[in-house]
Amino acid sequence: MTAVKREIREIVREEPFMRGRILAALAEGPHTVPEIAEAIGRPANEAMYWVMGMRRYGWVREVKEAAVDGYFRYQAVAREQRS
Amino acid sequence: MTDYDALVVGSGIAGMESALKLGDMGYKVLLVEKEASVGGRMILLSKVFPTLDCASCISTPKMAASIHHPNVTALTYTEVDGISRDGDGTFKATIRRKPRFVDEAACTGCQLCETACTVAVPDQFNADMVARRAAYIAFPQAVPKKAVLERAGTSPCTYTCPAGIKAHGYVSLIRSGEYEKAFQLVLEATPLVGTLGRACYAPCEGECTRGSLEGTLPIRRLKRFAADRHYQAIDGPGVEVAPANGKGVAVVGSGPAGLTAAWQLARRGYRVKIFEAAPVAGGFLRLAIPAYRLPAEVVDQDISNVTGIGVEIATDSPVTDLEALRRDGFDAVLVATGTPLSTSLNVPGEKLDGVVSGLQFLRATRLGSAADLTGKRVVVVGGGNVAMDAARTAVRMGATETTIAYRRGRQEMPAHKTEVDDAERDGVRFSFLMAPVEVVDDGSGKVTGLRCQRMALGKPDASGRRRPEPIKGSEFVLPCDTVLVAIGMAPEGSAFGGRCASNANGTLVADPATLQTGVPHVFAAGDVTTGASDITRAVGQGRRAAHMIDRWLRGEPLAGFEMDEALPVVDKTKVLTRQVGYTHSTAPESASGSTVKRDFAEIEAPMTEAEALAGSSDCLDCGVCSECQECVTACPSDAIHLDMREQIEEVSVGAVVVATGYKLFAADAKPEYGFGRYKNVITGMQMDRLLAPTRPYNTVLRPGDGKVPERIAFILCTGSRDETVGNPLCSRFCCMYSIKQNQLIMGALPLAEVTVHYMDIRAPGKRYDEFYESAKSMGATYVKGRVAKITEKDDGNLILRYEDIEHGGALVQAEYDMVVLAVGVQPNREVDRLFSGDDLALDVYDYVAEPNEDMDPGRTSIPGVFVAGAASGAKDITDSILHAGAAAAQVAAHLESLKVPA
């Protein structure tokens, strides 16, 4: 967590690029943001921007309840289910 | 008589209130809002204190009323550029309506444009906690709920492309994994996607803003990637063609200009036939550019796009009689025959066997009829791209020694640097500052050498390059067996029997804008009119010619319009200053660069998908909107209009209300708290967004990793009551919004512990103190004492160091999951630029001054100008509404006083 925090604009700009990697990671099943970050090899705070951006536009959604460790898990939304 | 009784600048809660009150009184009001929705900050809040009423529920009726009130004209996405007072006490205001690029009447707010958009930017309406798109609706409750396209201008890559290809657009599509759409976007300009992906000299890359960082994006190769993917998977171009319109166009020449024009015309429903003199179609693409740079099958694939939509190509069909084409039923003719002739050396011995023009040599090589150069010594005369191609081809044809002789120096060579570098890598030698004076033979007509004279560079000539001047007595013979002459190319301007006028250099005379020749139905495009240029310019000419021919055949004027009316190019300096730092390039080490080969197999390897994605992801989105056209395609109402432009209007008004609100304190100005560096330190506005129904996350989460926070600290008075940041003022509502957030967090996260670090709690309003007590009773802990410093742990938790004043002044450390900085407010200095002629006085803290604040609230230093809400000082919502009401009353009194006879 102590790695240099990049500019928000720079991180956000990469969302379309990261989308494929994140969806590939979620193909195995729902993951938390730190798990997604580990799967794509990027910091969790950056994965947070991408996952939340994808959530906003219907690519992923949260599994209903947060796990006991305090993290929600996110799952991919099938293209035909995206509104 | 004024256009409006009052102008209200700013549509936050104060601006809306003043406008509505004045409207209710019967005054005509112009309400101007710079953002895409009315509502200001209040609409973005979760709830209001102390009632915990929903901020949206309270705001939206006023927002709707502001838009629909019969006496209020509300202009959103509009700026007031200036206001000046007239002699009669009224005002003139300059209003700038920024283009939405969306027809407000047609837009239904469906958000399909937003979903389709390929550019992600931080969402200012969610305090930068999540991305929005370049095409966006400000927020779910926006009034009007109409989309906006954020366009800062035309991206430099797109702006500079002579072919009119939307480079930024296809880069952003590839970044989104939309490879076929990227191909289709290039097809909108030209069918030569694979060709340009290989042989274009990529002026776009020369203008790429990334070039001033770690290096340009591989824009050309990305185009090739899209083409490779298309041709591997899809048969045919996959485009729609307009129904046949019954008209025919003959295109003479099948080079890049002719093919592009034919493509554009056929797509518009014209019957198009291309007449090509050579045995193969493609012009220089097939007969000049060597196969190692541009394989024949790639050109064939691109040409199949053209024939695939019905264009007929007749090879071995030279045209000499343009009128015959007319008689054959073609309504218009495009001449695009390029520059097939070579400029001669004009030296003795040029007719010897063994002296060949570079173009002839390249053509013969591509047609398989070139002489074997095995064991030969070759001298190529010239310094342009054809010379480089000829030299590199000679190497591949077996020449043991290939030398380029050029009369100027390396810096002056007209060839592209990459071509020169590649030639050198292939083993080509360079002899600079020498000019041929004679081709020498062995007495039997066989070339043995090239007599040259050494040159020195003098003053620059008309081309800007230093003029070569001969050095007396410096002649020498460069031994060789073959001389390839590549010093220039020229069109065959006299090929049409003088039917079209030509210039002294052989180029056809055509209007540079309309491309129409002196014969109305004959147009000319590409190198035949411009002289030798390059593929991309020829493509652009072909595209323009098609457009002009189409207009001419439809009886429309050819002048008085712009074909590609682009927005001005974005200032690259401004692009770079959007970020403080650039830490990143995702591009992996490319394994696909050029390698030294001595055959005609394509040198440049294709990009892998990973390389293409990484390369495209480095795009800085200079223009913000990439012009990828996805929103245009997605919009079911045809509401997207990229040709919209700003409109400037002048209005006269009787009075002005300044309701420009406040700025939030920039939390990173308190570096000891780590905002902007520590992932889980946020501002009070960000927490309000997390608590709002339209929140950026699914609930209150740490932005650092998505964890539901269990221990949350608030630090009050961040940037207010703080002389160290130049703001001694209390911001008046930070205590209360923090208490509100305390309560809401404890409601949303029942297990969360909330601790507030404060200097003193200011809760002076009606039921405010009760609200504070309620928060304490719910479990919030309030610790008196300034926080000195925050540090971040590896797990993202935060250590606060503070003095606990109420418990003996002990220095304490405490660990939290998340910290909220209750930032204060600052004056909005944008009011400084509003007025000309009169100075709008500010108080000592730079808020709009009310000279007689106690007895005459709302009045400013300028008669007829009033201030409403937080523009005159920090106020909570209730006080802002009261103040706005007072301002409205002041305006009414002022307007009525003007009616009283003096």
PDB file of C-alpha atoms in Angstrom, chain B residues 520-678:
ATOM      1  CA  PRO B 520     -16.077  21.309 -64.953  1.00  0.00           C
ATOM      2  CA  HIS B 521     -16.735  17.574 -64.919  1.00  0.00           C
ATOM      3  CA  VAL B 522     -13.047  16.720 -64.533  1.00  0.00           C
ATOM      4  CA  PHE B 523     -11.438  16.768 -61.114  1.00  0.00           C
ATOM      5  CA  ALA B 524      -7.838  15.975 -60.249  1.00  0.00           C
ATOM      6  CA  ALA B 525      -6.380  14.754 -56.991  1.00  0.00           C
ATOM      7  CA  GLY B 526      -3.190  13.516 -55.450  1.00  0.00           C
ATOM      8  CA  ASP B 527       0.351  13.842 -56.707  1.00  0.00           C
ATOM      9  CA  VAL B 528      -0.802  14.679 -60.244  1.00  0.00           C
ATOM     10  CA  THR B 529      -1.853  18.066 -58.872  1.00  0.00           C
ATOM     11  CA  THR B 530       0.458  18.529 -55.899  1.00  0.00           C
ATOM     12  CA  GLY B 531       3.609  16.922 -57.179  1.00  0.00           C
ATOM     13  CA  ALA B 532       5.216  14.040 -55.309  1.00  0.00           C
ATOM     14  CA  SER B 533       3.988  13.886 -51.715  1.00  0.00           C
ATOM     15  CA  ASP B 534       3.101  10.758 -49.762  1.00  0.00           C
ATOM     16  CA  ILE B 535       0.377   8.155 -49.460  1.00  0.00           C
ATOM     17  CA  THR B 536      -1.476   9.812 -46.642  1.00  0.00           C
ATOM     18  CA  ARG B 537      -1.755  13.162 -48.407  1.00  0.00           C
ATOM     19  CA  ALA B 538      -2.884  11.374 -51.537  1.00  0.00           C
ATOM     20  CA  VAL B 539      -5.568   9.582 -49.526  1.00  0.00           C
ATOM     21  CA  GLY B 540      -6.721  12.929 -48.147  1.00  0.00           C
ATOM     22  CA  GLN B 541      -6.882  14.338 -51.654  1.00  0.00           C
ATOM     23  CA  GLY B 542      -8.885  11.357 -52.865  1.00  0.00           C
ATOM     24  CA  ARG B 543     -11.328  11.769 -50.037  1.00  0.00           C
ATOM     25  CA  ARG B 544     -11.721  15.478 -50.771  1.00  0.00           C
ATOM     26  CA  ALA B 545     -12.163  14.817 -54.476  1.00  0.00           C
ATOM     27  CA  ALA B 546     -14.958  12.347 -53.818  1.00  0.00           C
ATOM     28  CA  HIS B 547     -16.692  14.853 -51.597  1.00  0.00           C
ATOM     29  CA  MET B 548     -16.416  17.583 -54.209  1.00  0.00           C
ATOM     30  CA  ILE B 549     -17.520  15.361 -57.075  1.00  0.00           C
ATOM     31  CA  ASP B 550     -20.505  14.269 -55.025  1.00  0.00           C
ATOM     32  CA  ARG B 551     -21.456  17.899 -54.361  1.00  0.00           C
ATOM     33  CA  TRP B 552     -20.966  18.859 -57.971  1.00  0.00           C
ATOM     34  CA  LEU B 553     -23.097  16.001 -59.225  1.00  0.00           C
ATOM     35  CA  ARG B 554     -25.823  16.899 -56.755  1.00  0.00           C
ATOM     36  CA  GLY B 555     -25.736  20.516 -57.906  1.00  0.00           C
ATOM     37  CA  GLU B 556     -24.403  21.870 -54.634  1.00  0.00           C
ATOM     38  CA  PRO B 557     -21.864  24.707 -54.495  1.00  0.00           C
ATOM     39  CA  LEU B 558     -18.233  23.680 -54.118  1.00  0.00           C
ATOM     40  CA  ALA B 559     -17.242  26.762 -52.167  1.00  0.00           C
ATOM     41  CA  GLY B 560     -18.338  28.267 -48.889  1.00  0.00           C
ATOM     42  CA  PHE B 561     -18.047  25.232 -46.647  1.00  0.00           C
ATOM     43  CA  GLU B 562     -15.406  23.277 -44.799  1.00  0.00           C
ATOM     44  CA  MET B 563     -15.166  19.586 -45.516  1.00  0.00           C
ATOM     45  CA  ASP B 564     -13.719  18.567 -42.139  1.00  0.00           C
ATOM     46  CA  GLU B 565     -14.568  21.379 -39.809  1.00  0.00           C
ATOM     47  CA  ALA B 566     -12.502  20.219 -36.874  1.00  0.00           C
ATOM     48  CA  LEU B 567     -12.351  21.897 -33.511  1.00  0.00           C
ATOM     49  CA  PRO B 568      -9.080  23.752 -32.978  1.00  0.00           C
ATOM     50  CA  VAL B 569      -6.207  21.486 -32.056  1.00  0.00           C
ATOM     51  CA  VAL B 570      -5.702  20.963 -28.355  1.00  0.00           C
ATOM     52  CA  ASP B 571      -2.822  22.809 -26.744  1.00  0.00           C
ATOM     53  CA  LYS B 572      -0.404  20.043 -25.773  1.00  0.00           C
ATOM     54  CA  THR B 573       0.929  22.078 -22.877  1.00  0.00           C
ATOM     55  CA  LYS B 574      -2.561  22.209 -21.420  1.00  0.00           C
ATOM     56  CA  VAL B 575      -2.922  18.466 -21.877  1.00  0.00           C
ATOM     57  CA  LEU B 576       0.275  17.835 -19.961  1.00  0.00           C
ATOM     58  CA  THR B 577      -0.736  20.143 -17.119  1.00  0.00           C
ATOM     59  CA  ARG B 578      -3.895  18.128 -16.496  1.00  0.00           C
ATOM     60  CA  GLN B 579      -1.647  15.914 -14.415  1.00  0.00           C
ATOM     61  CA  VAL B 580       1.092  16.925 -12.039  1.00  0.00           C
ATOM     62  CA  GLY B 581       3.105  13.821 -12.712  1.00  0.00           C
ATOM     63  CA  TYR B 582       3.343  11.024 -15.228  1.00  0.00           C
ATOM     64  CA  THR B 583       4.538   7.805 -13.732  1.00  0.00           C
ATOM     65  CA  HIS B 584       3.446   5.296 -16.182  1.00  0.00           C
ATOM     66  CA  SER B 585       3.775   3.654 -19.487  1.00  0.00           C
ATOM     67  CA  THR B 586       2.065   0.322 -19.913  1.00  0.00           C
ATOM     68  CA  ALA B 587       3.752  -0.487 -23.197  1.00  0.00           C
ATOM     69  CA  PRO B 588       5.728  -3.719 -22.833  1.00  0.00           C
ATOM     70  CA  GLU B 589       9.043  -4.124 -24.490  1.00  0.00           C
ATOM     71  CA  SER B 590       8.207  -4.668 -28.120  1.00  0.00           C
ATOM     72  CA  ALA B 591       9.568  -7.772 -29.725  1.00  0.00           C
ATOM     73  CA  SER B 592       8.302  -6.696 -33.089  1.00  0.00           C
ATOM     74  CA  GLY B 593      10.685  -4.006 -34.203  1.00  0.00           C
ATOM     75  CA  SER B 594      12.568  -4.090 -37.469  1.00  0.00           C
ATOM     76  CA  THR B 595      15.235  -6.700 -37.904  1.00  0.00           C
ATOM     77  CA  VAL B 596      17.933  -6.895 -40.546  1.00  0.00           C
ATOM     78  CA  LYS B 597      16.723  -9.065 -43.415  1.00  0.00           C
ATOM     79  CA  ARG B 598      17.946  -9.214 -46.939  1.00  0.00           C
ATOM     80  CA  ASP B 599      14.855 -10.561 -48.663  1.00  0.00           C
ATOM     81  CA  PHE B 600      11.480  -9.184 -49.615  1.00  0.00           C
ATOM     82  CA  ALA B 601       9.567 -10.699 -46.722  1.00  0.00           C
ATOM     83  CA  GLU B 602       7.835  -8.072 -44.621  1.00  0.00           C
ATOM     84  CA  ILE B 603      10.271  -6.711 -42.075  1.00  0.00           C
ATOM     85  CA  GLU B 604       7.990  -5.303 -39.449  1.00  0.00           C
ATOM     86  CA  ALA B 605       6.317  -7.977 -37.361  1.00  0.00           C
ATOM     87  CA  PRO B 606       2.678  -7.525 -36.403  1.00  0.00           C
ATOM     88  CA  MET B 607       1.769  -6.267 -32.966  1.00  0.00           C
ATOM     89  CA  THR B 608       0.566  -8.806 -30.483  1.00  0.00           C
ATOM     90  CA  GLU B 609      -2.772  -8.122 -28.844  1.00  0.00           C
ATOM     91  CA  ALA B 610      -0.975  -7.371 -25.579  1.00  0.00           C
ATOM     92  CA  GLU B 611       1.264  -4.855 -27.314  1.00  0.00           C
ATOM     93  CA  ALA B 612      -1.681  -3.211 -29.031  1.00  0.00           C
ATOM     94  CA  LEU B 613      -3.668  -2.911 -25.825  1.00  0.00           C
ATOM     95  CA  ALA B 614      -0.717  -1.612 -23.888  1.00  0.00           C
ATOM     96  CA  GLY B 615       0.301   0.791 -26.626  1.00  0.00           C
ATOM     97  CA  SER B 616      -3.184   2.214 -26.965  1.00  0.00           C
ATOM     98  CA  SER B 617      -3.650   2.526 -23.216  1.00  0.00           C
ATOM     99  CA  ASP B 618      -0.881   5.106 -23.080  1.00  0.00           C
ATOM    100  CA  CYS B 619      -3.088   7.557 -24.976  1.00  0.00           C
ATOM    101  CA  LEU B 620      -3.538  10.770 -23.006  1.00  0.00           C
ATOM    102  CA  ASP B 621      -6.944  11.496 -24.577  1.00  0.00           C
ATOM    103  CA  CYS B 622      -5.753  14.967 -25.493  1.00  0.00           C
ATOM    104  CA  GLY B 623      -9.081  16.110 -26.906  1.00  0.00           C
ATOM    105  CA  VAL B 624     -10.916  14.169 -24.148  1.00  0.00           C
ATOM    106  CA  CYS B 625     -13.574  12.957 -26.646  1.00  0.00           C
ATOM    107  CA  SER B 626     -11.759  10.723 -29.122  1.00  0.00           C
ATOM    108  CA  GLU B 627     -14.299  11.148 -31.943  1.00  0.00           C
ATOM    109  CA  CYS B 628     -14.577   7.363 -32.107  1.00  0.00           C
ATOM    110  CA  GLN B 629     -18.233   7.850 -33.169  1.00  0.00           C
ATOM    111  CA  GLU B 630     -19.516   5.224 -30.747  1.00  0.00           C
ATOM    112  CA  CYS B 631     -21.962   7.682 -29.186  1.00  0.00           C
ATOM    113  CA  VAL B 632     -23.197   8.719 -32.620  1.00  0.00           C
ATOM    114  CA  THR B 633     -23.904   5.094 -33.439  1.00  0.00           C
ATOM    115  CA  ALA B 634     -25.449   4.317 -30.064  1.00  0.00           C
ATOM    116  CA  CYS B 635     -27.799   7.300 -29.874  1.00  0.00           C
ATOM    117  CA  PRO B 636     -31.302   6.191 -30.859  1.00  0.00           C
ATOM    118  CA  SER B 637     -32.407   9.804 -31.300  1.00  0.00           C
ATOM    119  CA  ASP B 638     -29.656  11.031 -33.616  1.00  0.00           C
ATOM    120  CA  ALA B 639     -28.980  13.650 -30.982  1.00  0.00           C
ATOM    121  CA  ILE B 640     -25.183  13.705 -31.226  1.00  0.00           C
ATOM    122  CA  HIS B 641     -23.873  16.532 -33.379  1.00  0.00           C
ATOM    123  CA  LEU B 642     -20.116  16.873 -33.380  1.00  0.00           C
ATOM    124  CA  ASP B 643     -20.399  19.961 -35.584  1.00  0.00           C
ATOM    125  CA  MET B 644     -21.929  22.094 -32.851  1.00  0.00           C
ATOM    126  CA  ARG B 645     -19.888  25.168 -31.953  1.00  0.00           C
ATOM    127  CA  GLU B 646     -20.038  27.702 -29.146  1.00  0.00           C
ATOM    128  CA  GLN B 647     -22.369  30.649 -29.499  1.00  0.00           C
ATOM    129  CA  ILE B 648     -21.735  34.097 -28.108  1.00  0.00           C
ATOM    130  CA  GLU B 649     -24.724  36.233 -27.250  1.00  0.00           C
ATOM    131  CA  GLU B 650     -25.085  39.707 -25.808  1.00  0.00           C
ATOM    132  CA  VAL B 651     -28.012  40.365 -23.510  1.00  0.00           C
ATOM    133  CA  SER B 652     -29.122  43.460 -21.681  1.00  0.00           C
ATOM    134  CA  VAL B 653     -30.350  43.110 -18.114  1.00  0.00           C
ATOM    135  CA  GLY B 654     -31.654  45.464 -15.464  1.00  0.00           C
ATOM    136  CA  ALA B 655     -29.806  43.924 -12.542  1.00  0.00           C
ATOM    137  CA  VAL B 656     -27.316  41.193 -11.756  1.00  0.00           C
ATOM    138  CA  VAL B 657     -27.234  38.629  -8.973  1.00  0.00           C
ATOM    139  CA  VAL B 658     -23.861  37.037  -8.298  1.00  0.00           C
ATOM    140  CA  ALA B 659     -24.501  33.553  -6.930  1.00  0.00           C
ATOM    141  CA  THR B 660     -21.228  31.891  -7.758  1.00  0.00           C
ATOM    142  CA  GLY B 661     -20.864  30.054  -4.457  1.00  0.00           C
ATOM    143  CA  TYR B 662     -17.584  28.950  -2.943  1.00  0.00           C
ATOM    144  CA  LYS B 663     -14.603  26.718  -3.551  1.00  0.00           C
ATOM    145  CA  LEU B 664     -13.717  23.822  -1.313  1.00  0.00           C
ATOM    146  CA  PHE B 665     -10.328  23.967   0.360  1.00  0.00           C
ATOM    147  CA  ALA B 666      -7.766  21.882  -1.506  1.00  0.00           C
ATOM    148  CA  ALA B 667      -6.970  19.255   1.101  1.00  0.00           C
ATOM    149  CA  ASP B 668      -3.532  18.505  -0.271  1.00  0.00           C
ATOM    150  CA  ALA B 669      -2.500  21.967   0.918  1.00  0.00           C
ATOM    151  CA  LYS B 670      -2.254  20.334   4.367  1.00  0.00           C
ATOM    152  CA  PRO B 671       0.459  17.815   3.450  1.00  0.00           C
ATOM    153  CA  GLU B 672       0.699  16.527   7.026  1.00  0.00           C
ATOM    154  CA  TYR B 673      -2.668  14.830   6.456  1.00  0.00           C
ATOM    155  CA  GLY B 674      -1.553  13.025   3.329  1.00  0.00           C
ATOM    156  CA  PHE B 675      -4.560  13.717   1.111  1.00  0.00           C
ATOM    157  CA  GLY B 676      -3.696  12.732  -2.443  1.00  0.00           C
ATOM    158  CA  ARG B 677      -0.902  10.463  -1.202  1.00  0.00           C
ATOM    159  CA  TYR B 678      -2.628   8.206   1.318  1.00  0.00           C
TER     160      TYR B 678
END
